[in-house]
Amino acid sequence: MGATFFSYSRKDLAFARQLAEQLKGIGREVWLDLDDIPPTATWRNTIADAIAAADAYLIVLSPDSVASPVCAEEFRLAVEFKKKIIPVVHRDVDARTQLGPQSPMAPLAALNWIFSRQQDDAADALQKILFALDTGLGYWQQSRDLLVRARQWDAKRRNASLTLRGTELTEAEAWLAAAQKHLTAPAEMQTAF
C-alpha cells in the first residue's frame, strides 16, 4: 500500500502532524512535506512527484487551506493524477462561499467530508479515514450492481439465462476475490450468483 499525501495550511500543521502520526502508528505510510522534502530540493517538483506516487490525497479542510494557492495547486494535481481524494474537516468551511464555482477547489464541495474538528469524535473520524483509504467506490458500485442482478436471478428461480458470462463473469470473479480486503463480506446471494 502506498503513501497518503497530506495537503494542509501551515496554520493546521499541528493537526496534520497528529493525524499523520496516528496513521503511521497503525502502519500506514504518509507523506508530509515538512518531513519528506529534503533540504535544497526543488519543493514544487518534489510535491508533484509525491502526489503522483501517492495512493490517496488527504486534504485538511479549513478556511486557510481552501484559501491557500499551494493547497489549490496540490488539489489540482491530485485531480489531474486521478487520486482518491479524502477531505477531512479540521475547522469549519462554508462550501457555498469558500468553495463556490470560482474556487479552484470547488469540486471538494461535492464530496462527502470526514469531520475531525475539536467537537467531533476523533476515533470515529480516524476509522472513517481508514475506511476511505481502504475502500474503492468502484468496489461498492460493482457490489451494488451484482446484488441487484443476483436478486433478479434469485427471483426468477436462478434461471441460467441470467447468469454472468464472458467479461462480466471475469470481472465479477475479480470483484469476489477483492472482497476479502474490504470490511464487509459479499452477500451469500452475490457469491452464489
mmCIF file of C-alpha atoms in Angstrom:
data_model
loop_
_atom_site.group_PDB
_atom_site.id
_atom_site.type_symbol
_atom_site.label_atom_id
_atom_site.label_comp_id
_atom_site.label_asym_id
_atom_site.label_seq_id
_atom_site.Cartn_x
_atom_site.Cartn_y
_atom_site.Cartn_z
ATOM 1 C CA MET A 1 0.000 0.000 0.000
ATOM 2 C CA GLY A 2 1.391 3.400 -0.987
ATOM 3 C CA ALA A 3 1.553 6.633 0.893
ATOM 4 C CA THR A 4 -1.190 9.106 1.628
ATOM 5 C CA PHE A 5 -0.221 12.635 0.608
ATOM 6 C CA PHE A 6 -1.212 15.289 3.160
ATOM 7 C CA SER A 7 -2.253 18.740 1.957
ATOM 8 C CA TYR A 8 -2.876 21.379 4.622
ATOM 9 C CA SER A 9 -2.418 25.012 5.579
ATOM 10 C CA ARG A 10 0.555 25.792 7.809
ATOM 11 C CA LYS A 11 -1.996 27.059 10.358
ATOM 12 C CA ASP A 12 -3.245 23.449 10.611
ATOM 13 C CA LEU A 13 0.212 21.900 10.937
ATOM 14 C CA ALA A 14 -0.292 20.584 14.480
ATOM 15 C CA PHE A 15 -3.473 18.755 13.437
ATOM 16 C CA ALA A 16 -1.885 17.413 10.232
ATOM 17 C CA ARG A 17 1.137 16.107 12.162
ATOM 18 C CA GLN A 18 -1.064 14.498 14.813
ATOM 19 C CA LEU A 19 -3.204 12.755 12.190
ATOM 20 C CA ALA A 20 -0.127 11.662 10.242
ATOM 21 C CA GLU A 21 1.395 10.214 13.418
ATOM 22 C CA GLN A 22 -1.827 8.327 14.188
ATOM 23 C CA LEU A 23 -1.771 6.786 10.731
ATOM 24 C CA LYS A 24 1.936 5.943 10.971
ATOM 25 C CA GLY A 25 1.283 4.387 14.383
ATOM 26 C CA ILE A 26 -1.003 1.819 12.778
ATOM 27 C CA GLY A 27 1.382 1.023 9.966
ATOM 28 C CA ARG A 28 0.241 3.473 7.297
ATOM 29 C CA GLU A 29 2.671 5.354 5.129
ATOM 30 C CA VAL A 30 2.114 9.109 4.931
ATOM 31 C CA TRP A 31 3.806 11.887 3.022
ATOM 32 C CA LEU A 32 4.068 15.180 4.883
ATOM 33 C CA ASP A 33 6.040 17.979 3.230
ATOM 34 C CA LEU A 34 7.870 19.125 6.369
ATOM 35 C CA ASP A 35 9.184 15.599 6.878
ATOM 36 C CA ASP A 36 9.651 14.411 3.313
ATOM 37 C CA ILE A 37 11.205 17.241 1.286
ATOM 38 C CA PRO A 38 14.982 17.110 1.562
ATOM 39 C CA PRO A 39 16.891 20.368 2.108
ATOM 40 C CA THR A 40 17.715 22.191 -1.153
ATOM 41 C CA ALA A 41 15.243 20.083 -3.157
ATOM 42 C CA THR A 42 13.039 21.780 -5.727
ATOM 43 C CA TRP A 43 9.989 21.641 -3.499
ATOM 44 C CA ARG A 44 7.288 22.079 -6.147
ATOM 45 C CA ASN A 45 8.672 19.202 -8.219
ATOM 46 C CA THR A 46 9.064 17.072 -5.106
ATOM 47 C CA ILE A 47 5.426 17.706 -4.172
ATOM 48 C CA ALA A 48 4.215 16.878 -7.690
ATOM 49 C CA ASP A 49 6.237 13.652 -7.634
ATOM 50 C CA ALA A 50 4.863 12.751 -4.196
ATOM 51 C CA ILE A 51 1.259 13.284 -5.304
ATOM 52 C CA ALA A 52 1.876 11.199 -8.421
ATOM 53 C CA ALA A 53 3.318 8.373 -6.307
ATOM 54 C CA ALA A 54 0.640 8.505 -3.584
ATOM 55 C CA ASP A 55 -2.331 6.174 -3.408
ATOM 56 C CA ALA A 56 -4.503 8.873 -1.874
ATOM 57 C CA TYR A 57 -4.600 12.616 -1.343
ATOM 58 C CA LEU A 58 -5.882 13.769 2.055
ATOM 59 C CA ILE A 59 -6.677 17.449 2.410
ATOM 60 C CA VAL A 60 -7.133 19.006 5.842
ATOM 61 C CA LEU A 61 -10.018 21.383 5.245
ATOM 62 C CA SER A 62 -10.060 24.727 6.983
ATOM 63 C CA PRO A 63 -10.688 28.310 5.890
ATOM 64 C CA ASP A 64 -6.923 28.674 5.461
ATOM 65 C CA SER A 65 -6.379 25.568 3.333
ATOM 66 C CA VAL A 66 -9.207 26.406 0.916
ATOM 67 C CA ALA A 67 -7.696 29.908 0.517
ATOM 68 C CA SER A 68 -4.145 28.616 0.017
ATOM 69 C CA PRO A 69 -2.707 28.804 -3.524
ATOM 70 C CA VAL A 70 -0.300 25.958 -2.659
ATOM 71 C CA CYS A 71 -3.150 23.721 -1.455
ATOM 72 C CA ALA A 72 -5.102 24.634 -4.607
ATOM 73 C CA GLU A 73 -2.172 23.563 -6.784
ATOM 74 C CA GLU A 74 -1.788 20.307 -4.846
ATOM 75 C CA PHE A 75 -5.524 19.672 -5.261
ATOM 76 C CA ARG A 76 -5.296 20.390 -8.991
ATOM 77 C CA LEU A 77 -2.514 17.815 -9.308
ATOM 78 C CA ALA A 78 -4.461 15.248 -7.281
ATOM 79 C CA VAL A 79 -7.432 15.671 -9.631
ATOM 80 C CA GLU A 80 -5.212 15.564 -12.712
ATOM 81 C CA PHE A 81 -3.488 12.397 -11.465
ATOM 82 C CA LYS A 82 -6.878 10.796 -10.630
ATOM 83 C CA LYS A 83 -6.062 10.281 -6.953
ATOM 84 C CA LYS A 84 -8.556 9.214 -4.317
ATOM 85 C CA ILE A 85 -9.388 12.492 -2.548
ATOM 86 C CA ILE A 86 -10.186 12.390 1.160
ATOM 87 C CA PRO A 87 -11.429 15.702 2.606
ATOM 88 C CA VAL A 88 -11.016 15.907 6.393
ATOM 89 C CA VAL A 89 -12.572 18.955 8.063
ATOM 90 C CA HIS A 90 -10.423 20.307 10.881
ATOM 91 C CA ARG A 91 -12.036 23.749 11.028
ATOM 92 C CA ASP A 92 -15.416 24.588 9.520
ATOM 93 C CA VAL A 93 -15.547 25.624 5.885
ATOM 94 C CA ASP A 94 -18.595 27.145 4.211
ATOM 95 C CA ALA A 95 -18.841 25.195 0.962
ATOM 96 C CA ARG A 96 -21.161 27.729 -0.648
ATOM 97 C CA THR A 97 -18.925 30.741 -0.149
ATOM 98 C CA GLN A 98 -15.423 29.329 0.251
ATOM 99 C CA LEU A 99 -15.745 26.539 -2.335
ATOM 100 C CA GLY A 100 -18.011 28.315 -4.790
ATOM 101 C CA PRO A 101 -17.793 27.928 -8.573
ATOM 102 C CA GLN A 102 -14.855 30.340 -8.830
ATOM 103 C CA SER A 103 -12.740 28.406 -6.318
ATOM 104 C CA PRO A 104 -10.023 26.165 -7.764
ATOM 105 C CA MET A 105 -11.122 23.630 -5.158
ATOM 106 C CA ALA A 106 -14.861 23.838 -5.955
ATOM 107 C CA PRO A 107 -15.097 20.051 -6.668
ATOM 108 C CA LEU A 108 -14.426 19.421 -2.958
ATOM 109 C CA ALA A 109 -17.894 20.753 -2.161
ATOM 110 C CA ALA A 110 -19.470 17.724 -3.871
ATOM 111 C CA LEU A 111 -17.587 15.137 -1.806
ATOM 112 C CA ASN A 112 -18.744 13.664 1.488
ATOM 113 C CA TRP A 113 -16.428 15.153 4.118
ATOM 114 C CA ILE A 114 -14.991 13.468 7.186
ATOM 115 C CA PHE A 115 -15.343 15.703 10.241
ATOM 116 C CA SER A 116 -12.461 15.755 12.688
ATOM 117 C CA ARG A 117 -12.996 19.075 14.390
ATOM 118 C CA GLN A 118 -12.410 19.645 18.075
ATOM 119 C CA GLN A 119 -16.054 18.798 18.895
ATOM 120 C CA ASP A 120 -16.055 15.591 16.801
ATOM 121 C CA ASP A 121 -15.188 12.041 17.847
ATOM 122 C CA ALA A 122 -11.537 11.673 16.777
ATOM 123 C CA ALA A 123 -11.601 7.856 16.910
ATOM 124 C CA ASP A 124 -14.661 7.770 14.655
ATOM 125 C CA ALA A 125 -13.027 10.193 12.225
ATOM 126 C CA LEU A 126 -9.889 8.031 12.106
ATOM 127 C CA GLN A 127 -11.990 4.939 11.332
ATOM 128 C CA LYS A 128 -13.714 6.818 8.507
ATOM 129 C CA ILE A 129 -10.346 7.914 7.117
ATOM 130 C CA LEU A 130 -9.104 4.316 7.201
ATOM 131 C CA PHE A 131 -12.300 3.144 5.503
ATOM 132 C CA ALA A 132 -11.851 5.805 2.802
ATOM 133 C CA LEU A 133 -8.208 4.809 2.314
ATOM 134 C CA ASP A 134 -9.005 1.120 2.056
ATOM 135 C CA THR A 135 -12.227 1.168 0.089
ATOM 136 C CA GLY A 136 -12.695 1.980 -3.555
ATOM 137 C CA LEU A 137 -16.042 3.385 -4.613
ATOM 138 C CA GLY A 138 -15.828 1.213 -7.713
ATOM 139 C CA TYR A 139 -15.904 -1.854 -5.482
ATOM 140 C CA TRP A 140 -19.100 -0.699 -3.789
ATOM 141 C CA GLN A 141 -20.757 0.260 -7.056
ATOM 142 C CA GLN A 142 -19.946 -3.152 -8.508
ATOM 143 C CA SER A 143 -21.213 -4.777 -5.308
ATOM 144 C CA ARG A 144 -24.494 -2.898 -5.655
ATOM 145 C CA ASP A 145 -24.882 -3.864 -9.323
ATOM 146 C CA LEU A 146 -24.119 -7.528 -8.629
ATOM 147 C CA LEU A 147 -26.579 -7.629 -5.766
ATOM 148 C CA VAL A 148 -29.364 -6.197 -7.933
ATOM 149 C CA ARG A 149 -28.673 -8.775 -10.646
ATOM 150 C CA ALA A 150 -28.340 -11.600 -8.102
ATOM 151 C CA ARG A 151 -31.729 -10.699 -6.631
ATOM 152 C CA GLN A 152 -33.296 -10.729 -10.111
ATOM 153 C CA TRP A 153 -31.665 -14.105 -10.818
ATOM 154 C CA ASP A 154 -32.909 -15.475 -7.496
ATOM 155 C CA ALA A 155 -36.436 -14.109 -8.038
ATOM 156 C CA LYS A 156 -36.578 -15.951 -11.374
ATOM 157 C CA ARG A 157 -35.657 -19.240 -9.686
ATOM 158 C CA ARG A 158 -31.983 -18.881 -10.552
ATOM 159 C CA ASN A 159 -32.603 -19.056 -14.261
ATOM 160 C CA ALA A 160 -29.330 -19.961 -16.006
ATOM 161 C CA SER A 161 -30.009 -17.490 -18.807
ATOM 162 C CA LEU A 162 -29.498 -14.656 -16.303
ATOM 163 C CA THR A 163 -26.056 -15.766 -15.098
ATOM 164 C CA LEU A 164 -22.869 -13.895 -15.877
ATOM 165 C CA ARG A 165 -20.743 -14.837 -18.880
ATOM 166 C CA GLY A 166 -17.550 -13.713 -20.560
ATOM 167 C CA THR A 167 -16.117 -10.395 -19.397
ATOM 168 C CA GLU A 168 -18.918 -9.865 -16.878
ATOM 169 C CA LEU A 169 -18.098 -13.182 -15.222
ATOM 170 C CA THR A 170 -14.356 -12.440 -15.179
ATOM 171 C CA GLU A 171 -14.998 -9.010 -13.626
ATOM 172 C CA ALA A 172 -17.369 -10.496 -11.020
ATOM 173 C CA GLU A 173 -14.809 -13.146 -10.079
ATOM 174 C CA ALA A 174 -12.159 -10.434 -9.658
ATOM 175 C CA TRP A 175 -14.612 -8.460 -7.518
ATOM 176 C CA LEU A 176 -15.260 -11.539 -5.363
ATOM 177 C CA ALA A 177 -11.503 -12.070 -4.892
ATOM 178 C CA ALA A 178 -11.056 -8.380 -3.970
ATOM 179 C CA ALA A 179 -13.896 -8.624 -1.439
ATOM 180 C CA GLN A 180 -11.508 -10.272 1.026
ATOM 181 C CA LYS A 181 -9.755 -6.952 1.713
ATOM 182 C CA HIS A 182 -12.952 -4.995 2.367
ATOM 183 C CA LEU A 183 -14.709 -4.636 5.676
ATOM 184 C CA THR A 184 -17.960 -6.215 4.541
ATOM 185 C CA ALA A 185 -18.141 -9.718 3.072
ATOM 186 C CA PRO A 186 -20.255 -10.251 -0.053
ATOM 187 C CA ALA A 187 -23.854 -11.314 0.439
ATOM 188 C CA GLU A 188 -24.401 -15.058 0.143
ATOM 189 C CA MET A 189 -26.636 -14.437 -2.875
ATOM 190 C CA GLN A 190 -23.872 -12.481 -4.628
ATOM 191 C CA THR A 191 -21.422 -15.331 -4.119
ATOM 192 C CA ALA A 192 -23.929 -17.901 -5.401
ATOM 193 C CA PHE A 193 -24.732 -15.740 -8.405
#
